[in-house]
Amino acid sequence: MAVTAAMVKELRTKTGAGMLDCKKALEANDGDIDQAIDWLREKGISKAAKKADRVAAEGLCSIEVEGNNAVLFELNSETDFVAKNKEFLALLDEVGKALISAKPQTIEDALNVDVNGKTIETILTEGTAKIGEKLTLRRVVVLEKTDSQNFGAYKHMGGRIAVLTLVDGANEEVAKDVAMHVAAIKPKYLRQEDVSADELEKEKEILTKEALNEGKPEKIVAKMVEGRIKKYVQEICLADQQFVKDPDVTVDKYVKNNDGELKAFVRFEVGEGIEKQESNFAEEVMSQVRG
């Protein structure tokens, strides 16, 4: 029986599953809507679809390193409790090994990575149905290095924060020291030249208004703002920050003292930038009972 767009739409309305999954379900069941619904339930897709609009802002970040390649990624769940269970941790490990092998350059490529005949997207959909919370692969970064360079990998609180650094020369211990610094101090940029002119101009406007509101004379405000801008840039750039293990030197100087050069860093913190929903626990329980 030919599967029509109207049939796909009807199944999607009844189950909340995606169009492609609905089409597959109908094709697998010769166009029978009821059987297709059962098929989607058996695959865990229907159950997972009901959670598609939920906010997954918890979870863990992880790092996989293999030779001259490393991947840093964030896998989200809805609650911190689920992020600690064995099934989620096993999934985190499985996804990490698949990503380091495939080295995807975009999140779309990552979701399409094959794992034993299934895409990562399918595995997460099935995991959502099994675990009972929405699971999402939010972001992925792949770094490559040369034989003379070193990765620094560090995870804080089991992966609530994860940092990957790249240092030319030096050694892995130095690179990891820098990663620990990045985890603690949270720099925004590697060097001053990486800060955009727009950001500097915006900060200059804010600092100027701040100084004027403090009652400072206009003739000295420009000089004050110049000094504050310099301090601001030093505070947000990794190379210029005071090294946490030795505040007498900057991070750049620490690396250079160990015959190395800072090349790159990536810092992920679980849920950063995601607007978390405020939930009513009692209503949440009742919705589960009704559902």
PDB file of C-alpha atoms in Angstrom:
ATOM      1  CA  MET A   1       0.000   0.000   0.000  1.00  0.00           C
ATOM      2  CA  ALA A   2       1.350   3.441  -0.974  1.00  0.00           C
ATOM      3  CA  VAL A   3       2.123   5.712   1.958  1.00  0.00           C
ATOM      4  CA  THR A   4       0.684   9.200   1.469  1.00  0.00           C
ATOM      5  CA  ALA A   5       1.589  12.520   3.083  1.00  0.00           C
ATOM      6  CA  ALA A   6      -1.842  12.580   4.728  1.00  0.00           C
ATOM      7  CA  MET A   7      -1.163   9.208   6.380  1.00  0.00           C
ATOM      8  CA  VAL A   8       2.223  10.403   7.658  1.00  0.00           C
ATOM      9  CA  LYS A   9       0.610  13.561   9.041  1.00  0.00           C
ATOM     10  CA  GLU A  10      -2.095  11.540  10.836  1.00  0.00           C
ATOM     11  CA  LEU A  11       0.448   9.207  12.431  1.00  0.00           C
ATOM     12  CA  ARG A  12       2.631  12.106  13.446  1.00  0.00           C
ATOM     13  CA  THR A  13      -0.342  13.830  15.109  1.00  0.00           C
ATOM     14  CA  LYS A  14      -1.206  10.686  17.056  1.00  0.00           C
ATOM     15  CA  THR A  15       2.319   9.827  18.203  1.00  0.00           C
ATOM     16  CA  GLY A  16       4.401  12.999  18.104  1.00  0.00           C
ATOM     17  CA  ALA A  17       7.119  11.106  16.227  1.00  0.00           C
ATOM     18  CA  GLY A  18       9.120  12.702  13.401  1.00  0.00           C
ATOM     19  CA  MET A  19       7.964  12.586   9.797  1.00  0.00           C
ATOM     20  CA  LEU A  20      10.736  10.248   8.684  1.00  0.00           C
ATOM     21  CA  ASP A  21      10.031   7.831  11.528  1.00  0.00           C
ATOM     22  CA  CYS A  22       6.302   7.922  10.745  1.00  0.00           C
ATOM     23  CA  LYS A  23       6.978   7.194   7.095  1.00  0.00           C
ATOM     24  CA  LYS A  24       9.221   4.242   8.017  1.00  0.00           C
ATOM     25  CA  ALA A  25       6.600   2.909  10.424  1.00  0.00           C
ATOM     26  CA  LEU A  26       3.857   3.048   7.797  1.00  0.00           C
ATOM     27  CA  GLU A  27       6.034   1.446   5.141  1.00  0.00           C
ATOM     28  CA  ALA A  28       6.989  -1.337   7.559  1.00  0.00           C
ATOM     29  CA  ASN A  29       3.329  -2.020   8.319  1.00  0.00           C
ATOM     30  CA  ASP A  30       1.772  -1.723   4.857  1.00  0.00           C
ATOM     31  CA  GLY A  31       0.064   1.574   5.679  1.00  0.00           C
ATOM     32  CA  ASP A  32      -1.813   0.315   8.735  1.00  0.00           C
ATOM     33  CA  ILE A  33      -1.989   3.236  11.207  1.00  0.00           C
ATOM     34  CA  ASP A  34      -2.650   1.131  14.319  1.00  0.00           C
ATOM     35  CA  GLN A  35       0.163  -1.284  13.566  1.00  0.00           C
ATOM     36  CA  ALA A  36       2.448   1.658  12.801  1.00  0.00           C
ATOM     37  CA  ILE A  37       1.648   3.137  16.223  1.00  0.00           C
ATOM     38  CA  ASP A  38       2.601  -0.170  17.857  1.00  0.00           C
ATOM     39  CA  TRP A  39       5.763  -0.287  15.744  1.00  0.00           C
ATOM     40  CA  LEU A  40       6.800   3.165  16.936  1.00  0.00           C
ATOM     41  CA  ARG A  41       6.079   2.219  20.543  1.00  0.00           C
ATOM     42  CA  GLU A  42       8.146  -0.948  20.231  1.00  0.00           C
ATOM     43  CA  LYS A  43      11.052   1.072  18.869  1.00  0.00           C
ATOM     44  CA  GLY A  44      10.678   3.546  21.709  1.00  0.00           C
ATOM     45  CA  ILE A  45      10.199   6.384  19.232  1.00  0.00           C
ATOM     46  CA  SER A  46       6.662   7.302  20.242  1.00  0.00           C
ATOM     47  CA  LYS A  47       7.587   7.533  23.907  1.00  0.00           C
ATOM     48  CA  ALA A  48      10.682   9.588  23.109  1.00  0.00           C
ATOM     49  CA  ALA A  49       8.730  11.971  20.894  1.00  0.00           C
ATOM     50  CA  LYS A  50       6.501  12.971  23.807  1.00  0.00           C
ATOM     51  CA  LYS A  51       9.598  14.363  25.491  1.00  0.00           C
ATOM     52  CA  ALA A  52      10.871  16.278  22.451  1.00  0.00           C
ATOM     53  CA  ASP A  53       9.804  19.667  23.808  1.00  0.00           C
ATOM     54  CA  ARG A  54      11.422  19.120  27.184  1.00  0.00           C
ATOM     55  CA  VAL A  55      14.561  21.040  28.127  1.00  0.00           C
ATOM     56  CA  ALA A  56      17.671  18.912  28.584  1.00  0.00           C
ATOM     57  CA  ALA A  57      20.030  21.228  30.477  1.00  0.00           C
ATOM     58  CA  GLU A  58      21.827  18.741  32.726  1.00  0.00           C
ATOM     59  CA  GLY A  59      24.167  15.912  31.743  1.00  0.00           C
ATOM     60  CA  LEU A  60      27.924  15.660  31.311  1.00  0.00           C
ATOM     61  CA  CYS A  61      30.745  16.817  29.063  1.00  0.00           C
ATOM     62  CA  SER A  62      33.426  14.345  28.066  1.00  0.00           C
ATOM     63  CA  ILE A  63      36.724  14.092  26.212  1.00  0.00           C
ATOM     64  CA  GLU A  64      38.188  11.323  24.080  1.00  0.00           C
ATOM     65  CA  VAL A  65      41.803  11.402  22.922  1.00  0.00           C
ATOM     66  CA  GLU A  66      43.224   9.040  20.324  1.00  0.00           C
ATOM     67  CA  GLY A  67      46.687   9.706  18.938  1.00  0.00           C
ATOM     68  CA  ASN A  68      46.767  13.128  17.319  1.00  0.00           C
ATOM     69  CA  ASN A  69      43.009  13.603  17.540  1.00  0.00           C
ATOM     70  CA  ALA A  70      40.756  14.640  20.399  1.00  0.00           C
ATOM     71  CA  VAL A  71      37.036  15.301  20.721  1.00  0.00           C
ATOM     72  CA  LEU A  72      35.170  17.285  23.372  1.00  0.00           C
ATOM     73  CA  PHE A  73      31.385  16.907  23.529  1.00  0.00           C
ATOM     74  CA  GLU A  74      28.343  17.597  25.697  1.00  0.00           C
ATOM     75  CA  LEU A  75      25.595  15.024  26.213  1.00  0.00           C
ATOM     76  CA  ASN A  76      22.516  16.397  27.962  1.00  0.00           C
ATOM     77  CA  SER A  77      19.757  14.908  30.082  1.00  0.00           C
ATOM     78  CA  GLU A  78      16.890  16.620  31.911  1.00  0.00           C
ATOM     79  CA  THR A  79      18.120  15.956  35.448  1.00  0.00           C
ATOM     80  CA  ASP A  80      21.439  15.629  37.208  1.00  0.00           C
ATOM     81  CA  PHE A  81      20.170  12.374  38.739  1.00  0.00           C
ATOM     82  CA  VAL A  82      19.954  10.656  35.337  1.00  0.00           C
ATOM     83  CA  ALA A  83      23.399  11.970  34.368  1.00  0.00           C
ATOM     84  CA  LYS A  84      24.834   9.851  37.184  1.00  0.00           C
ATOM     85  CA  ASN A  85      23.188   6.534  36.330  1.00  0.00           C
ATOM     86  CA  LYS A  86      25.023   3.616  34.713  1.00  0.00           C
ATOM     87  CA  GLU A  87      22.964   3.664  31.510  1.00  0.00           C
ATOM     88  CA  PHE A  88      23.728   7.325  30.840  1.00  0.00           C
ATOM     89  CA  LEU A  89      27.437   6.859  31.595  1.00  0.00           C
ATOM     90  CA  ALA A  90      27.574   3.847  29.261  1.00  0.00           C
ATOM     91  CA  LEU A  91      25.904   5.935  26.559  1.00  0.00           C
ATOM     92  CA  LEU A  92      28.401   8.749  27.150  1.00  0.00           C
ATOM     93  CA  ASP A  93      31.252   6.291  26.654  1.00  0.00           C
ATOM     94  CA  GLU A  94      29.685   4.746  23.534  1.00  0.00           C
ATOM     95  CA  VAL A  95      29.070   8.141  21.936  1.00  0.00           C
ATOM     96  CA  GLY A  96      32.588   9.322  22.775  1.00  0.00           C
ATOM     97  CA  LYS A  97      34.255   6.326  21.121  1.00  0.00           C
ATOM     98  CA  ALA A  98      32.091   6.751  18.013  1.00  0.00           C
ATOM     99  CA  LEU A  99      32.881  10.464  17.759  1.00  0.00           C
ATOM    100  CA  ILE A 100      36.657  10.094  18.093  1.00  0.00           C
ATOM    101  CA  SER A 101      36.567   7.464  15.377  1.00  0.00           C
ATOM    102  CA  ALA A 102      34.453   9.520  12.961  1.00  0.00           C
ATOM    103  CA  LYS A 103      35.829  13.014  13.792  1.00  0.00           C
ATOM    104  CA  PRO A 104      32.649  14.894  12.751  1.00  0.00           C
ATOM    105  CA  GLN A 105      32.995  18.609  12.024  1.00  0.00           C
ATOM    106  CA  THR A 106      29.389  19.615  12.754  1.00  0.00           C
ATOM    107  CA  ILE A 107      26.662  18.525  15.171  1.00  0.00           C
ATOM    108  CA  GLU A 108      24.627  17.311  12.174  1.00  0.00           C
ATOM    109  CA  ASP A 109      27.522  15.090  11.086  1.00  0.00           C
ATOM    110  CA  ALA A 110      27.890  13.854  14.667  1.00  0.00           C
ATOM    111  CA  LEU A 111      24.227  12.826  14.919  1.00  0.00           C
ATOM    112  CA  ASN A 112      24.618  10.819  11.709  1.00  0.00           C
ATOM    113  CA  VAL A 113      27.710   8.911  12.888  1.00  0.00           C
ATOM    114  CA  ASP A 114      27.136   5.159  12.609  1.00  0.00           C
ATOM    115  CA  VAL A 115      27.369   2.993  15.724  1.00  0.00           C
ATOM    116  CA  ASN A 116      26.852  -0.688  14.952  1.00  0.00           C
ATOM    117  CA  GLY A 117      24.280   0.008  12.273  1.00  0.00           C
ATOM    118  CA  LYS A 118      22.477   2.833  14.090  1.00  0.00           C
ATOM    119  CA  THR A 119      23.094   6.563  14.028  1.00  0.00           C
ATOM    120  CA  ILE A 120      23.936   8.424  17.215  1.00  0.00           C
ATOM    121  CA  GLU A 121      20.614  10.242  16.796  1.00  0.00           C
ATOM    122  CA  THR A 122      18.750   6.912  16.812  1.00  0.00           C
ATOM    123  CA  ILE A 123      20.709   5.694  19.826  1.00  0.00           C
ATOM    124  CA  LEU A 124      19.781   8.847  21.739  1.00  0.00           C
ATOM    125  CA  THR A 125      16.122   8.465  20.756  1.00  0.00           C
ATOM    126  CA  GLU A 126      16.145   4.890  22.042  1.00  0.00           C
ATOM    127  CA  GLY A 127      18.007   6.019  25.145  1.00  0.00           C
ATOM    128  CA  THR A 128      15.355   8.679  25.764  1.00  0.00           C
ATOM    129  CA  ALA A 129      12.659   6.005  25.679  1.00  0.00           C
ATOM    130  CA  LYS A 130      14.601   3.612  27.897  1.00  0.00           C
ATOM    131  CA  ILE A 131      15.881   6.080  30.502  1.00  0.00           C
ATOM    132  CA  GLY A 132      12.746   8.201  30.526  1.00  0.00           C
ATOM    133  CA  GLU A 133      14.337  11.610  29.951  1.00  0.00           C
ATOM    134  CA  LYS A 134      15.131  13.599  26.846  1.00  0.00           C
ATOM    135  CA  LEU A 135      18.755  13.016  25.812  1.00  0.00           C
ATOM    136  CA  THR A 136      20.534  15.308  23.378  1.00  0.00           C
ATOM    137  CA  LEU A 137      23.991  15.665  21.904  1.00  0.00           C
ATOM    138  CA  ARG A 138      24.348  19.430  22.131  1.00  0.00           C
ATOM    139  CA  ARG A 139      27.803  20.246  20.784  1.00  0.00           C
ATOM    140  CA  VAL A 140      31.004  18.650  19.546  1.00  0.00           C
ATOM    141  CA  VAL A 141      34.492  20.014  18.890  1.00  0.00           C
ATOM    142  CA  VAL A 142      37.289  18.030  17.263  1.00  0.00           C
ATOM    143  CA  LEU A 143      40.931  19.129  17.595  1.00  0.00           C
ATOM    144  CA  GLU A 144      43.944  17.767  15.721  1.00  0.00           C
ATOM    145  CA  LYS A 145      47.576  18.118  16.687  1.00  0.00           C
ATOM    146  CA  THR A 146      51.004  17.429  15.261  1.00  0.00           C
ATOM    147  CA  ASP A 147      53.520  15.037  16.789  1.00  0.00           C
ATOM    148  CA  SER A 148      55.333  17.980  18.409  1.00  0.00           C
ATOM    149  CA  GLN A 149      52.178  19.297  20.089  1.00  0.00           C
ATOM    150  CA  ASN A 150      50.358  18.161  23.224  1.00  0.00           C
ATOM    151  CA  PHE A 151      46.731  17.966  24.307  1.00  0.00           C
ATOM    152  CA  GLY A 152      45.711  18.866  27.830  1.00  0.00           C
ATOM    153  CA  ALA A 153      42.464  17.178  28.908  1.00  0.00           C
ATOM    154  CA  TYR A 154      40.737  17.922  32.196  1.00  0.00           C
ATOM    155  CA  LYS A 155      37.268  17.149  33.574  1.00  0.00           C
ATOM    156  CA  HIS A 156      35.937  18.768  36.734  1.00  0.00           C
ATOM    157  CA  MET A 157      33.185  17.237  38.879  1.00  0.00           C
ATOM    158  CA  GLY A 158      33.026  14.183  36.657  1.00  0.00           C
ATOM    159  CA  GLY A 159      32.368  16.242  33.558  1.00  0.00           C
ATOM    160  CA  ARG A 160      30.252  19.175  34.693  1.00  0.00           C
ATOM    161  CA  ILE A 161      33.118  21.178  33.199  1.00  0.00           C
ATOM    162  CA  ALA A 162      35.500  19.782  30.575  1.00  0.00           C
ATOM    163  CA  VAL A 163      38.465  21.500  28.971  1.00  0.00           C
ATOM    164  CA  LEU A 164      40.720  20.586  26.073  1.00  0.00           C
ATOM    165  CA  THR A 165      43.891  22.587  25.418  1.00  0.00           C
ATOM    166  CA  LEU A 166      46.484  22.464  22.667  1.00  0.00           C
ATOM    167  CA  VAL A 167      50.098  23.443  23.366  1.00  0.00           C
ATOM    168  CA  ASP A 168      52.967  23.489  20.909  1.00  0.00           C
ATOM    169  CA  GLY A 169      56.016  21.863  22.509  1.00  0.00           C
ATOM    170  CA  ALA A 170      56.245  21.643  26.324  1.00  0.00           C
ATOM    171  CA  ASN A 171      54.604  18.398  27.491  1.00  0.00           C
ATOM    172  CA  GLU A 172      51.246  16.858  28.374  1.00  0.00           C
ATOM    173  CA  GLU A 173      51.543  17.858  32.038  1.00  0.00           C
ATOM    174  CA  VAL A 174      51.930  21.542  31.121  1.00  0.00           C
ATOM    175  CA  ALA A 175      48.987  21.308  28.727  1.00  0.00           C
ATOM    176  CA  LYS A 176      46.859  19.752  31.476  1.00  0.00           C
ATOM    177  CA  ASP A 177      47.907  22.472  33.948  1.00  0.00           C
ATOM    178  CA  VAL A 178      46.601  25.030  31.459  1.00  0.00           C
ATOM    179  CA  ALA A 179      43.377  23.029  31.082  1.00  0.00           C
ATOM    180  CA  MET A 180      42.863  23.092  34.860  1.00  0.00           C
ATOM    181  CA  HIS A 181      43.425  26.857  34.835  1.00  0.00           C
ATOM    182  CA  VAL A 182      40.849  27.291  32.054  1.00  0.00           C
ATOM    183  CA  ALA A 183      38.326  25.222  34.017  1.00  0.00           C
ATOM    184  CA  ALA A 184      38.763  27.422  37.080  1.00  0.00           C
ATOM    185  CA  ILE A 185      39.143  30.915  35.576  1.00  0.00           C
ATOM    186  CA  LYS A 186      36.942  30.614  32.467  1.00  0.00           C
ATOM    187  CA  PRO A 187      38.761  32.771  29.893  1.00  0.00           C
ATOM    188  CA  LYS A 188      36.802  33.841  26.814  1.00  0.00           C
ATOM    189  CA  TYR A 189      39.673  34.217  24.345  1.00  0.00           C
ATOM    190  CA  LEU A 190      43.165  32.892  23.745  1.00  0.00           C
ATOM    191  CA  ARG A 191      44.880  36.238  23.071  1.00  0.00           C
ATOM    192  CA  GLN A 192      44.033  39.947  22.948  1.00  0.00           C
ATOM    193  CA  GLU A 193      43.909  39.996  19.149  1.00  0.00           C
ATOM    194  CA  ASP A 194      41.019  37.525  19.299  1.00  0.00           C
ATOM    195  CA  VAL A 195      38.733  40.036  21.050  1.00  0.00           C
ATOM    196  CA  SER A 196      36.405  41.677  18.527  1.00  0.00           C
ATOM    197  CA  ALA A 197      36.354  45.444  17.998  1.00  0.00           C
ATOM    198  CA  ASP A 198      32.594  45.430  18.624  1.00  0.00           C
ATOM    199  CA  GLU A 199      33.015  43.865  22.060  1.00  0.00           C
ATOM    200  CA  LEU A 200      35.720  46.345  22.988  1.00  0.00           C
ATOM    201  CA  GLU A 201      33.594  49.283  21.847  1.00  0.00           C
ATOM    202  CA  LYS A 202      30.600  48.024  23.828  1.00  0.00           C
ATOM    203  CA  GLU A 203      32.715  47.584  26.959  1.00  0.00           C
ATOM    204  CA  LYS A 204      34.202  51.045  26.442  1.00  0.00           C
ATOM    205  CA  GLU A 205      30.706  52.580  26.333  1.00  0.00           C
ATOM    206  CA  ILE A 206      29.685  50.787  29.530  1.00  0.00           C
ATOM    207  CA  LEU A 207      32.848  51.773  31.376  1.00  0.00           C
ATOM    208  CA  THR A 208      32.530  55.388  30.216  1.00  0.00           C
ATOM    209  CA  LYS A 209      28.963  55.666  31.526  1.00  0.00           C
ATOM    210  CA  GLU A 210      30.022  53.944  34.748  1.00  0.00           C
ATOM    211  CA  ALA A 211      32.849  56.418  35.309  1.00  0.00           C
ATOM    212  CA  LEU A 212      30.622  59.424  34.589  1.00  0.00           C
ATOM    213  CA  ASN A 213      27.968  58.073  36.977  1.00  0.00           C
ATOM    214  CA  GLU A 214      30.665  57.830  39.641  1.00  0.00           C
ATOM    215  CA  GLY A 215      31.060  61.597  39.281  1.00  0.00           C
ATOM    216  CA  LYS A 216      34.472  61.482  37.643  1.00  0.00           C
ATOM    217  CA  PRO A 217      35.401  64.614  35.624  1.00  0.00           C
ATOM    218  CA  GLU A 218      34.939  64.150  31.866  1.00  0.00           C
ATOM    219  CA  LYS A 219      38.522  65.250  31.155  1.00  0.00           C
ATOM    220  CA  ILE A 220      39.958  62.231  33.006  1.00  0.00           C
ATOM    221  CA  VAL A 221      37.281  59.675  32.101  1.00  0.00           C
ATOM    222  CA  ALA A 222      38.906  58.767  28.767  1.00  0.00           C
ATOM    223  CA  LYS A 223      42.203  57.961  30.484  1.00  0.00           C
ATOM    224  CA  MET A 224      40.438  55.948  33.185  1.00  0.00           C
ATOM    225  CA  VAL A 225      38.467  53.964  30.630  1.00  0.00           C
ATOM    226  CA  GLU A 226      41.625  53.212  28.669  1.00  0.00           C
ATOM    227  CA  GLY A 227      43.164  51.664  31.778  1.00  0.00           C
ATOM    228  CA  ARG A 228      40.020  49.710  32.628  1.00  0.00           C
ATOM    229  CA  ILE A 229      39.744  48.372  29.067  1.00  0.00           C
ATOM    230  CA  LYS A 230      43.320  47.126  29.284  1.00  0.00           C
ATOM    231  CA  LYS A 231      42.552  45.362  32.560  1.00  0.00           C
ATOM    232  CA  TYR A 232      39.305  43.914  31.127  1.00  0.00           C
ATOM    233  CA  VAL A 233      41.118  42.419  28.131  1.00  0.00           C
ATOM    234  CA  GLN A 234      43.803  40.913  30.356  1.00  0.00           C
ATOM    235  CA  GLU A 235      41.132  39.291  32.514  1.00  0.00           C
ATOM    236  CA  ILE A 236      39.302  37.578  29.641  1.00  0.00           C
ATOM    237  CA  CYS A 237      42.316  36.424  27.588  1.00  0.00           C
ATOM    238  CA  LEU A 238      43.984  33.175  28.638  1.00  0.00           C
ATOM    239  CA  ALA A 239      47.509  34.214  27.665  1.00  0.00           C
ATOM    240  CA  ASP A 240      47.414  37.303  29.907  1.00  0.00           C
ATOM    241  CA  GLN A 241      45.719  35.800  32.955  1.00  0.00           C
ATOM    242  CA  GLN A 242      47.683  35.177  36.144  1.00  0.00           C
ATOM    243  CA  PHE A 243      48.390  31.456  36.280  1.00  0.00           C
ATOM    244  CA  VAL A 244      46.415  29.849  39.117  1.00  0.00           C
ATOM    245  CA  LYS A 245      49.325  27.688  40.269  1.00  0.00           C
ATOM    246  CA  ASP A 246      51.759  30.614  40.246  1.00  0.00           C
ATOM    247  CA  PRO A 247      50.141  34.092  40.185  1.00  0.00           C
ATOM    248  CA  ASP A 248      53.587  35.687  39.684  1.00  0.00           C
ATOM    249  CA  VAL A 249      53.517  34.630  36.011  1.00  0.00           C
ATOM    250  CA  THR A 250      50.914  34.760  33.262  1.00  0.00           C
ATOM    251  CA  VAL A 251      49.679  31.567  31.638  1.00  0.00           C
ATOM    252  CA  ASP A 252      51.580  32.515  28.478  1.00  0.00           C
ATOM    253  CA  LYS A 253      54.798  32.958  30.480  1.00  0.00           C
ATOM    254  CA  TYR A 254      54.279  29.658  32.307  1.00  0.00           C
ATOM    255  CA  VAL A 255      53.997  27.784  29.018  1.00  0.00           C
ATOM    256  CA  LYS A 256      56.966  29.605  27.488  1.00  0.00           C
ATOM    257  CA  ASN A 257      59.061  28.834  30.578  1.00  0.00           C
ATOM    258  CA  ASN A 258      58.412  25.171  29.749  1.00  0.00           C
ATOM    259  CA  ASP A 259      59.481  25.573  26.115  1.00  0.00           C
ATOM    260  CA  GLY A 260      55.931  25.683  24.798  1.00  0.00           C
ATOM    261  CA  GLU A 261      53.424  27.953  23.075  1.00  0.00           C
ATOM    262  CA  LEU A 262      49.678  28.266  23.644  1.00  0.00           C
ATOM    263  CA  LYS A 263      47.756  27.296  20.518  1.00  0.00           C
ATOM    264  CA  ALA A 264      44.084  26.700  21.421  1.00  0.00           C
ATOM    265  CA  PHE A 265      41.572  25.849  24.127  1.00  0.00           C
ATOM    266  CA  VAL A 266      37.943  24.769  24.332  1.00  0.00           C
ATOM    267  CA  ARG A 267      35.889  24.890  27.544  1.00  0.00           C
ATOM    268  CA  PHE A 268      32.455  23.304  27.931  1.00  0.00           C
ATOM    269  CA  GLU A 269      30.249  23.643  31.005  1.00  0.00           C
ATOM    270  CA  VAL A 270      27.061  21.618  31.201  1.00  0.00           C
ATOM    271  CA  GLY A 271      23.956  23.591  30.320  1.00  0.00           C
ATOM    272  CA  GLU A 272      25.677  26.958  29.820  1.00  0.00           C
ATOM    273  CA  GLY A 273      23.495  29.204  27.701  1.00  0.00           C
ATOM    274  CA  ILE A 274      20.407  26.992  28.012  1.00  0.00           C
ATOM    275  CA  GLU A 275      17.344  28.595  29.533  1.00  0.00           C
ATOM    276  CA  LYS A 276      16.168  26.102  32.128  1.00  0.00           C
ATOM    277  CA  GLN A 277      12.474  25.622  32.728  1.00  0.00           C
ATOM    278  CA  GLU A 278      11.085  26.199  36.199  1.00  0.00           C
ATOM    279  CA  SER A 279       9.021  23.141  37.027  1.00  0.00           C
ATOM    280  CA  ASN A 280       6.319  22.423  39.584  1.00  0.00           C
ATOM    281  CA  PHE A 281       7.251  19.096  41.152  1.00  0.00           C
ATOM    282  CA  ALA A 282       3.689  18.169  42.125  1.00  0.00           C
ATOM    283  CA  GLU A 283       2.403  18.931  38.627  1.00  0.00           C
ATOM    284  CA  GLU A 284       5.313  16.968  37.168  1.00  0.00           C
ATOM    285  CA  VAL A 285       4.323  13.904  39.178  1.00  0.00           C
ATOM    286  CA  MET A 286       0.658  14.227  38.210  1.00  0.00           C
ATOM    287  CA  SER A 287       1.532  14.570  34.541  1.00  0.00           C
ATOM    288  CA  GLN A 288       3.501  11.319  34.768  1.00  0.00           C
ATOM    289  CA  VAL A 289       0.522   9.608  36.417  1.00  0.00           C
ATOM    290  CA  ARG A 290      -1.853  10.902  33.752  1.00  0.00           C
ATOM    291  CA  GLY A 291       0.550  10.112  30.946  1.00  0.00           C
TER     292      GLY A 291
END
